[in-house]
mmCIF file of N, CA, C and O in Angstrom:
data_model
loop_
_atom_site.group_PDB
_atom_site.id
_atom_site.type_symbol
_atom_site.label_atom_id
_atom_site.label_comp_id
_atom_site.label_asym_id
_atom_site.label_seq_id
_atom_site.Cartn_x
_atom_site.Cartn_y
_atom_site.Cartn_z
ATOM 1 N N ALA A 1 -67.804 42.859 -2.178
ATOM 2 C CA ALA A 1 -67.883 43.146 -0.266
ATOM 3 C C ALA A 1 -65.780 43.002 -0.501
ATOM 4 O O ALA A 1 -65.568 42.028 0.527
ATOM 5 N N ASP A 2 -64.980 43.946 -0.151
ATOM 6 C CA ASP A 2 -63.598 43.376 -0.334
ATOM 7 C C ASP A 2 -63.621 44.065 1.017
ATOM 8 O O ASP A 2 -63.977 44.747 1.455
ATOM 9 N N GLY A 3 -62.989 42.882 2.098
ATOM 10 C CA GLY A 3 -62.966 43.576 3.797
ATOM 11 C C GLY A 3 -62.062 42.655 3.978
ATOM 12 O O GLY A 3 -61.635 41.710 3.170
ATOM 13 N N TYR A 4 -62.152 42.894 5.584
ATOM 14 C CA TYR A 4 -61.311 42.359 6.325
ATOM 15 C C TYR A 4 -62.500 41.422 7.079
ATOM 16 O O TYR A 4 -63.440 42.435 7.478
ATOM 17 N N TYR A 5 -62.166 40.448 8.414
ATOM 18 C CA TYR A 5 -63.732 39.889 8.746
ATOM 19 C C TYR A 5 -62.696 39.785 9.644
ATOM 20 O O TYR A 5 -61.550 38.381 10.077
ATOM 21 N N GLN A 6 -62.358 40.209 11.131
ATOM 22 C CA GLN A 6 -61.958 39.767 12.257
ATOM 23 C C GLN A 6 -62.749 39.984 13.996
ATOM 24 O O GLN A 6 -63.377 40.656 13.811
ATOM 25 N N TYR A 7 -62.471 38.498 14.294
ATOM 26 C CA TYR A 7 -62.885 39.024 15.495
ATOM 27 C C TYR A 7 -63.090 37.874 16.013
ATOM 28 O O TYR A 7 -62.149 37.004 16.430
ATOM 29 N N GLN A 8 -63.226 38.042 18.138
ATOM 30 C CA GLN A 8 -62.725 37.037 19.048
ATOM 31 C C GLN A 8 -63.825 36.398 19.102
ATOM 32 O O GLN A 8 -65.249 36.545 19.698
ATOM 33 N N MET A 9 -63.681 35.495 19.604
ATOM 34 C CA MET A 9 -64.795 33.881 20.378
ATOM 35 C C MET A 9 -64.425 33.621 22.074
ATOM 36 O O MET A 9 -62.932 32.802 22.009
ATOM 37 N N ASP A 10 -64.708 33.600 22.561
ATOM 38 C CA ASP A 10 -65.086 33.179 24.319
ATOM 39 C C ASP A 10 -65.985 32.251 24.627
ATOM 40 O O ASP A 10 -66.568 32.078 24.035
ATOM 41 N N GLU A 11 -65.233 31.271 24.867
ATOM 42 C CA GLU A 11 -66.378 30.135 25.423
ATOM 43 C C GLU A 11 -65.707 29.320 26.496
ATOM 44 O O GLU A 11 -64.868 29.397 27.200
ATOM 45 N N CYS A 12 -66.817 28.984 27.378
ATOM 46 C CA CYS A 12 -66.844 28.311 28.744
ATOM 47 C C CYS A 12 -66.972 26.820 28.534
ATOM 48 O O CYS A 12 -68.300 26.843 27.895
ATOM 49 N N VAL A 13 -66.541 26.172 28.120
ATOM 50 C CA VAL A 13 -66.591 24.004 27.921
ATOM 51 C C VAL A 13 -66.820 23.431 29.069
ATOM 52 O O VAL A 13 -65.948 23.139 29.683
ATOM 53 N N TYR A 14 -67.909 22.447 29.914
ATOM 54 C CA TYR A 14 -67.459 22.008 30.575
ATOM 55 C C TYR A 14 -68.664 20.268 30.738
ATOM 56 O O TYR A 14 -69.167 20.778 29.558
ATOM 57 N N SER A 15 -68.830 19.706 30.975
ATOM 58 C CA SER A 15 -69.400 18.638 30.578
ATOM 59 C C SER A 15 -69.515 18.339 32.221
ATOM 60 O O SER A 15 -70.832 16.863 32.072
ATOM 61 N N THR A 16 -69.479 18.464 33.044
ATOM 62 C CA THR A 16 -69.398 17.435 34.448
ATOM 63 C C THR A 16 -70.700 18.720 35.184
ATOM 64 O O THR A 16 -70.290 20.119 35.302
ATOM 65 N N SER A 17 -71.751 18.139 36.311
ATOM 66 C CA SER A 17 -72.326 19.561 36.735
ATOM 67 C C SER A 17 -71.578 20.079 38.414
ATOM 68 O O SER A 17 -71.741 20.866 38.870
ATOM 69 N N ASP A 18 -70.290 19.595 38.722
ATOM 70 C CA ASP A 18 -69.482 19.973 39.372
ATOM 71 C C ASP A 18 -68.150 21.068 38.490
ATOM 72 O O ASP A 18 -67.835 21.693 39.684
ATOM 73 N N TYR A 19 -68.610 21.392 37.520
ATOM 74 C CA TYR A 19 -67.627 22.100 36.476
ATOM 75 C C TYR A 19 -65.715 21.416 36.422
ATOM 76 O O TYR A 19 -64.956 22.456 36.550
ATOM 77 N N SER A 20 -65.962 20.834 37.423
ATOM 78 C CA SER A 20 -64.401 20.397 37.864
ATOM 79 C C SER A 20 -63.480 20.465 36.486
ATOM 80 O O SER A 20 -62.152 20.588 36.014
ATOM 81 N N ASP A 21 -64.284 19.645 35.384
ATOM 82 C CA ASP A 21 -64.092 19.616 33.824
ATOM 83 C C ASP A 21 -63.748 20.810 33.152
ATOM 84 O O ASP A 21 -63.096 20.468 32.045
ATOM 85 N N MET A 22 -64.062 21.436 33.195
ATOM 86 C CA MET A 22 -63.814 23.438 32.824
ATOM 87 C C MET A 22 -62.903 23.772 32.093
ATOM 88 O O MET A 22 -61.666 23.986 32.868
ATOM 89 N N VAL A 23 -63.081 24.338 30.415
ATOM 90 C CA VAL A 23 -61.753 25.143 29.948
ATOM 91 C C VAL A 23 -62.185 26.063 29.795
ATOM 92 O O VAL A 23 -63.619 26.185 28.852
ATOM 93 N N TYR A 24 -61.378 26.829 29.658
ATOM 94 C CA TYR A 24 -61.630 27.964 29.042
ATOM 95 C C TYR A 24 -60.837 28.673 27.826
ATOM 96 O O TYR A 24 -59.241 27.960 28.171
ATOM 97 N N LEU A 25 -61.428 28.891 26.921
ATOM 98 C CA LEU A 25 -60.722 29.470 25.764
ATOM 99 C C LEU A 25 -61.662 30.230 24.991
ATOM 100 O O LEU A 25 -62.499 30.993 24.987
ATOM 101 N N ARG A 26 -60.291 31.173 24.165
ATOM 102 C CA ARG A 26 -60.134 32.182 23.809
ATOM 103 C C ARG A 26 -59.765 32.101 22.405
ATOM 104 O O ARG A 26 -58.767 31.733 21.731
ATOM 105 N N SER A 27 -60.327 32.275 21.194
ATOM 106 C CA SER A 27 -59.886 32.498 19.937
ATOM 107 C C SER A 27 -59.633 33.192 19.151
ATOM 108 O O SER A 27 -60.912 34.339 18.973
ATOM 109 N N LEU A 28 -59.184 34.028 18.664
ATOM 110 C CA LEU A 28 -59.040 35.229 17.879
ATOM 111 C C LEU A 28 -58.635 34.996 16.264
ATOM 112 O O LEU A 28 -57.661 34.421 15.512
ATOM 113 N N SER A 29 -59.473 35.373 15.729
ATOM 114 C CA SER A 29 -59.515 35.198 14.018
ATOM 115 C C SER A 29 -59.458 35.797 13.161
ATOM 116 O O SER A 29 -60.092 36.978 13.147
ATOM 117 N N PHE A 30 -59.178 35.726 12.191
ATOM 118 C CA PHE A 30 -58.803 36.722 11.274
ATOM 119 C C PHE A 30 -59.110 35.668 9.363
ATOM 120 O O PHE A 30 -58.771 35.094 9.261
ATOM 121 N N ASN A 31 -60.310 36.754 8.995
ATOM 122 C CA ASN A 31 -60.788 36.420 7.576
ATOM 123 C C ASN A 31 -61.485 34.843 7.442
ATOM 124 O O ASN A 31 -60.434 33.463 6.856
ATOM 125 N N LYS A 32 -62.355 34.556 8.567
ATOM 126 C CA LYS A 32 -62.909 32.922 8.710
ATOM 127 C C LYS A 32 -61.545 32.257 9.585
ATOM 128 O O LYS A 32 -62.007 30.615 9.667
ATOM 129 N N ASP A 33 -60.122 32.482 9.368
ATOM 130 C CA ASP A 33 -59.498 31.341 9.843
ATOM 131 C C ASP A 33 -59.059 31.472 11.588
ATOM 132 O O ASP A 33 -58.752 33.177 11.412
ATOM 133 N N VAL A 34 -58.505 30.891 12.243
ATOM 134 C CA VAL A 34 -58.104 31.139 13.304
ATOM 135 C C VAL A 34 -56.931 30.909 14.116
ATOM 136 O O VAL A 34 -56.077 29.928 13.500
ATOM 137 N N ASP A 35 -56.763 32.601 14.351
ATOM 138 C CA ASP A 35 -54.384 32.412 14.714
ATOM 139 C C ASP A 35 -54.446 32.180 15.762
ATOM 140 O O ASP A 35 -52.828 31.519 15.340
ATOM 141 N N VAL A 36 -55.196 31.836 16.881
ATOM 142 C CA VAL A 36 -54.544 32.341 18.123
ATOM 143 C C VAL A 36 -55.188 31.721 18.802
ATOM 144 O O VAL A 36 -56.609 32.195 18.632
ATOM 145 N N GLN A 37 -54.679 30.957 20.470
ATOM 146 C CA GLN A 37 -56.450 30.887 20.623
ATOM 147 C C GLN A 37 -55.078 30.411 22.604
ATOM 148 O O GLN A 37 -54.690 29.588 22.623
ATOM 149 N N PHE A 38 -55.880 30.893 23.287
ATOM 150 C CA PHE A 38 -55.755 30.684 24.704
ATOM 151 C C PHE A 38 -56.507 29.351 25.109
ATOM 152 O O PHE A 38 -58.204 29.900 24.746
ATOM 153 N N ASN A 39 -56.409 28.626 25.599
ATOM 154 C CA ASN A 39 -57.073 27.580 26.179
ATOM 155 C C ASN A 39 -56.176 27.408 27.733
ATOM 156 O O ASN A 39 -54.924 27.102 27.689
ATOM 157 N N SER A 40 -57.263 27.170 28.620
ATOM 158 C CA SER A 40 -56.494 27.610 30.428
ATOM 159 C C SER A 40 -56.222 26.136 30.933
ATOM 160 O O SER A 40 -55.375 26.414 31.688
ATOM 161 N N THR A 41 -57.093 25.084 30.146
ATOM 162 C CA THR A 41 -55.419 24.164 30.493
ATOM 163 C C THR A 41 -54.130 24.195 29.879
ATOM 164 O O THR A 41 -53.225 23.869 30.698
ATOM 165 N N VAL A 42 -54.085 24.589 28.760
ATOM 166 C CA VAL A 42 -52.648 24.329 28.215
ATOM 167 C C VAL A 42 -51.844 25.783 29.123
ATOM 168 O O VAL A 42 -50.769 25.732 29.495
ATOM 169 N N GLY A 43 -52.632 27.119 29.731
ATOM 170 C CA GLY A 43 -52.213 27.533 30.241
ATOM 171 C C GLY A 43 -51.774 28.625 29.383
ATOM 172 O O GLY A 43 -50.762 29.193 30.693
ATOM 173 N N LYS A 44 -51.462 28.724 27.782
ATOM 174 C CA LYS A 44 -50.922 29.415 27.039
ATOM 175 C C LYS A 44 -52.077 29.725 25.699
ATOM 176 O O LYS A 44 -52.419 29.375 25.790
ATOM 177 N N TYR A 45 -50.758 30.990 25.141
ATOM 178 C CA TYR A 45 -51.443 30.809 23.811
ATOM 179 C C TYR A 45 -51.259 29.762 23.228
ATOM 180 O O TYR A 45 -49.378 29.652 23.326
ATOM 181 N N VAL A 46 -51.503 29.623 21.810
ATOM 182 C CA VAL A 46 -50.731 28.023 21.271
ATOM 183 C C VAL A 46 -51.368 29.013 19.400
ATOM 184 O O VAL A 46 -52.554 29.469 19.219
ATOM 185 N N GLY A 47 -50.253 29.246 19.074
ATOM 186 C CA GLY A 47 -49.998 29.861 17.375
ATOM 187 C C GLY A 47 -50.669 28.586 16.116
ATOM 188 O O GLY A 47 -50.212 27.341 16.403
ATOM 189 N N LEU A 48 -52.043 29.038 15.352
ATOM 190 C CA LEU A 48 -52.460 28.457 14.565
ATOM 191 C C LEU A 48 -52.396 27.524 12.892
ATOM 192 O O LEU A 48 -51.912 27.279 12.171
ATOM 193 N N THR A 49 -51.390 28.747 13.032
ATOM 194 C CA THR A 49 -51.085 29.672 11.880
ATOM 195 C C THR A 49 -49.395 31.040 11.800
ATOM 196 O O THR A 49 -49.452 31.203 13.023
ATOM 197 N N GLU A 50 -48.929 30.728 10.892
ATOM 198 C CA GLU A 50 -47.717 31.591 10.947
ATOM 199 C C GLU A 50 -48.253 33.015 11.584
ATOM 200 O O GLU A 50 -47.168 32.798 12.862
ATOM 201 N N PHE A 51 -49.153 34.204 11.219
ATOM 202 C CA PHE A 51 -49.448 34.916 12.090
ATOM 203 C C PHE A 51 -49.715 34.897 12.946
ATOM 204 O O PHE A 51 -49.212 35.127 14.431
ATOM 205 N N GLY A 52 -50.026 33.480 13.523
ATOM 206 C CA GLY A 52 -50.517 33.281 15.165
ATOM 207 C C GLY A 52 -49.901 32.852 16.688
ATOM 208 O O GLY A 52 -49.543 33.481 16.835
ATOM 209 N N VAL A 53 -48.328 32.476 15.156
ATOM 210 C CA VAL A 53 -47.836 31.929 16.479
ATOM 211 C C VAL A 53 -46.653 32.807 16.683
ATOM 212 O O VAL A 53 -46.062 33.294 18.314
ATOM 213 N N LYS A 54 -45.998 33.414 15.752
ATOM 214 C CA LYS A 54 -46.177 35.022 16.634
ATOM 215 C C LYS A 54 -46.940 36.120 16.747
ATOM 216 O O LYS A 54 -46.442 36.593 18.055
ATOM 217 N N GLN A 55 -47.875 35.948 16.749
ATOM 218 C CA GLN A 55 -49.216 36.528 18.755
ATOM 219 C C GLN A 55 -49.045 35.974 19.218
ATOM 220 O O GLN A 55 -48.589 36.967 20.710
ATOM 221 N N ALA A 56 -48.735 34.142 19.396
ATOM 222 C CA ALA A 56 -49.177 34.005 20.097
ATOM 223 C C ALA A 56 -47.197 34.078 21.443
ATOM 224 O O ALA A 56 -47.724 34.108 22.731
ATOM 225 N N GLU A 57 -46.555 34.642 21.051
ATOM 226 C CA GLU A 57 -45.149 34.476 21.606
ATOM 227 C C GLU A 57 -44.975 35.959 21.815
ATOM 228 O O GLU A 57 -44.900 35.690 23.107
ATOM 229 N N TYR A 58 -45.528 36.664 21.350
ATOM 230 C CA TYR A 58 -46.398 38.332 21.895
ATOM 231 C C TYR A 58 -46.719 37.908 23.865
ATOM 232 O O TYR A 58 -46.583 38.764 24.699
ATOM 233 N N PHE A 59 -48.097 37.746 23.208
ATOM 234 C CA PHE A 59 -49.225 37.533 24.178
ATOM 235 C C PHE A 59 -48.718 36.651 25.604
ATOM 236 O O PHE A 59 -48.850 37.143 26.589
ATOM 237 N N ASN A 60 -47.578 35.283 24.955
ATOM 238 C CA ASN A 60 -46.897 34.585 26.417
ATOM 239 C C ASN A 60 -46.733 35.116 26.704
ATOM 240 O O ASN A 60 -46.114 34.891 28.348
ATOM 241 N N LYS A 61 -45.169 36.883 26.150
ATOM 242 C CA LYS A 61 -44.538 36.863 27.323
ATOM 243 C C LYS A 61 -45.199 37.990 27.807
ATOM 244 O O LYS A 61 -44.477 38.432 29.328
ATOM 245 N N ASN A 62 -46.020 38.036 28.153
ATOM 246 C CA ASN A 62 -46.690 39.752 28.873
ATOM 247 C C ASN A 62 -47.565 38.593 29.990
ATOM 248 O O ASN A 62 -48.831 37.796 29.986
ATOM 249 N N GLN A 63 -46.775 37.954 31.753
ATOM 250 C CA GLN A 63 -47.328 37.468 32.281
ATOM 251 C C GLN A 63 -49.194 37.699 32.861
ATOM 252 O O GLN A 63 -49.162 36.578 33.521
ATOM 253 N N ALA A 64 -48.821 38.836 33.074
ATOM 254 C CA ALA A 64 -50.196 39.881 34.027
ATOM 255 C C ALA A 64 -51.202 38.981 32.908
ATOM 256 O O ALA A 64 -52.824 38.726 33.520
ATOM 257 N N LEU A 65 -50.790 39.319 31.499
ATOM 258 C CA LEU A 65 -51.895 38.566 30.352
ATOM 259 C C LEU A 65 -52.948 37.422 31.020
ATOM 260 O O LEU A 65 -53.900 37.027 30.829
ATOM 261 N N VAL A 66 -51.531 37.095 31.008
ATOM 262 C CA VAL A 66 -51.403 34.818 30.814
ATOM 263 C C VAL A 66 -51.736 34.518 32.289
ATOM 264 O O VAL A 66 -53.052 33.742 31.911
ATOM 265 N N GLN A 67 -51.872 35.642 33.151
ATOM 266 C CA GLN A 67 -52.137 35.093 34.296
ATOM 267 C C GLN A 67 -54.398 35.392 34.438
ATOM 268 O O GLN A 67 -54.845 34.643 35.356
ATOM 269 N N GLY A 68 -54.263 36.567 33.914
ATOM 270 C CA GLY A 68 -55.510 37.010 33.953
ATOM 271 C C GLY A 68 -56.549 35.838 33.130
ATOM 272 O O GLY A 68 -58.000 35.274 33.659
ATOM 273 N N MET A 69 -55.960 35.444 31.813
ATOM 274 C CA MET A 69 -56.409 34.348 30.899
ATOM 275 C C MET A 69 -56.799 33.295 31.415
ATOM 276 O O MET A 69 -57.815 32.891 31.723
ATOM 277 N N LYS A 70 -56.042 32.459 32.539
ATOM 278 C CA LYS A 70 -56.006 31.629 33.701
ATOM 279 C C LYS A 70 -57.011 31.752 34.835
ATOM 280 O O LYS A 70 -58.284 31.064 34.778
ATOM 281 N N ALA A 71 -57.524 32.583 35.487
ATOM 282 C CA ALA A 71 -58.819 33.535 36.016
ATOM 283 C C ALA A 71 -59.562 32.817 35.241
ATOM 284 O O ALA A 71 -60.616 32.993 36.285
ATOM 285 N N SER A 72 -59.537 33.370 34.185
ATOM 286 C CA SER A 72 -61.140 33.435 33.780
ATOM 287 C C SER A 72 -61.647 32.139 33.813
ATOM 288 O O SER A 72 -63.083 32.722 34.130
ATOM 289 N N VAL A 73 -61.183 31.287 34.284
ATOM 290 C CA VAL A 73 -62.247 29.948 34.313
ATOM 291 C C VAL A 73 -63.010 30.211 36.091
ATOM 292 O O VAL A 73 -64.514 30.267 35.761
ATOM 293 N N ASP A 74 -62.341 30.746 36.775
ATOM 294 C CA ASP A 74 -62.819 30.891 37.966
ATOM 295 C C ASP A 74 -63.845 32.775 38.045
ATOM 296 O O ASP A 74 -64.729 32.862 38.764
ATOM 297 N N THR A 75 -63.194 33.178 37.237
ATOM 298 C CA THR A 75 -63.421 34.424 37.481
ATOM 299 C C THR A 75 -65.186 34.856 36.749
ATOM 300 O O THR A 75 -65.893 35.735 36.566
ATOM 301 N N ALA A 76 -65.259 34.455 35.090
ATOM 302 C CA ALA A 76 -66.465 34.772 34.285
ATOM 303 C C ALA A 76 -66.827 33.074 34.016
ATOM 304 O O ALA A 76 -68.247 32.786 34.267
ATOM 305 N N CYS A 77 -66.283 31.731 33.610
ATOM 306 C CA CYS A 77 -66.610 31.168 33.784
ATOM 307 C C CYS A 77 -67.188 29.897 34.187
ATOM 308 O O CYS A 77 -69.045 30.402 34.385
ATOM 309 N N ARG A 78 -67.484 29.701 35.476
ATOM 310 C CA ARG A 78 -68.331 29.042 36.945
ATOM 311 C C ARG A 78 -69.111 30.393 37.204
ATOM 312 O O ARG A 78 -70.474 29.608 37.067
ATOM 313 N N PRO A 79 -68.892 31.386 37.197
ATOM 314 C CA PRO A 79 -69.876 32.039 38.200
ATOM 315 C C PRO A 79 -71.202 32.003 37.058
ATOM 316 O O PRO A 79 -72.273 31.548 37.546
ATOM 317 N N ASN A 80 -70.519 32.068 36.097
ATOM 318 C CA ASN A 80 -71.853 32.221 34.817
ATOM 319 C C ASN A 80 -72.478 31.056 34.669
ATOM 320 O O ASN A 80 -73.785 30.814 34.145
ATOM 321 N N ALA A 81 -71.816 29.711 34.323
ATOM 322 C CA ALA A 81 -72.410 28.993 33.974
ATOM 323 C C ALA A 81 -72.918 28.542 35.198
ATOM 324 O O ALA A 81 -74.154 27.951 34.820
ATOM 325 N N GLN A 82 -72.933 28.334 36.404
ATOM 326 C CA GLN A 82 -73.649 28.391 37.946
ATOM 327 C C GLN A 82 -74.988 29.139 38.097
ATOM 328 O O GLN A 82 -76.366 28.868 37.722
ATOM 329 N N ASN A 83 -75.118 30.265 36.933
ATOM 330 C CA ASN A 83 -76.530 31.357 37.074
ATOM 331 C C ASN A 83 -76.357 30.725 36.203
ATOM 332 O O ASN A 83 -78.307 30.615 36.396
ATOM 333 N N SER A 84 -76.131 30.326 34.816
ATOM 334 C CA SER A 84 -77.458 29.637 34.260
ATOM 335 C C SER A 84 -78.059 28.656 34.199
ATOM 336 O O SER A 84 -79.076 28.063 34.002
ATOM 337 N N ASP A 85 -77.075 27.859 35.102
ATOM 338 C CA ASP A 85 -77.800 25.990 35.198
ATOM 339 C C ASP A 85 -78.578 26.070 35.918
ATOM 340 O O ASP A 85 -79.528 25.953 36.188
ATOM 341 N N SER A 86 -78.525 27.345 36.835
ATOM 342 C CA SER A 86 -79.498 26.927 38.171
ATOM 343 C C SER A 86 -81.041 28.041 37.806
ATOM 344 O O SER A 86 -81.896 27.425 37.862
ATOM 345 N N SER A 87 -80.877 28.944 36.552
ATOM 346 C CA SER A 87 -81.743 29.146 35.868
ATOM 347 C C SER A 87 -82.098 27.651 35.381
ATOM 348 O O SER A 87 -84.152 27.759 35.317
ATOM 349 N N VAL A 88 -82.296 26.872 34.493
ATOM 350 C CA VAL A 88 -82.411 25.814 33.492
ATOM 351 C C VAL A 88 -82.900 24.744 34.707
ATOM 352 O O VAL A 88 -84.356 24.439 34.377
ATOM 353 N N ARG A 89 -81.761 24.638 35.816
ATOM 354 C CA ARG A 89 -83.051 23.635 36.446
ATOM 355 C C ARG A 89 -83.647 23.682 37.183
ATOM 356 O O ARG A 89 -85.140 23.417 37.677
ATOM 357 N N ASP A 90 -84.440 25.365 37.827
ATOM 358 C CA ASP A 90 -85.516 25.631 38.891
ATOM 359 C C ASP A 90 -86.142 25.923 37.662
ATOM 360 O O ASP A 90 -87.736 25.157 38.064
ATOM 361 N N LYS A 91 -86.111 25.836 36.284
ATOM 362 C CA LYS A 91 -87.865 25.807 35.982
ATOM 363 C C LYS A 91 -87.613 24.266 34.426
ATOM 364 O O LYS A 91 -89.364 24.227 34.615
ATOM 365 N N THR A 92 -86.869 22.925 35.378
ATOM 366 C CA THR A 92 -87.023 21.685 34.667
ATOM 367 C C THR A 92 -88.875 21.392 35.994
ATOM 368 O O THR A 92 -88.322 21.613 37.142
#
């Protein structure tokens, strides 16, 4: 099984019911190692490997990309959390 394994994982992490502590994370991995991660609290991409540092520098130069990623907390995370949480609360 020779080959490469590349994937992206998006997460919305929160612990309060008003979503005030919500954080959006996007991790880009290669062969099971996370190379670079966007964190909405930090507000930029952060490289976690030598290659990831180069990727982060490249991504962070694109301010439209960074602003869009920051907005993901409000455009993707909160609406989806509200929908899924209300579905769970309505069932209990």
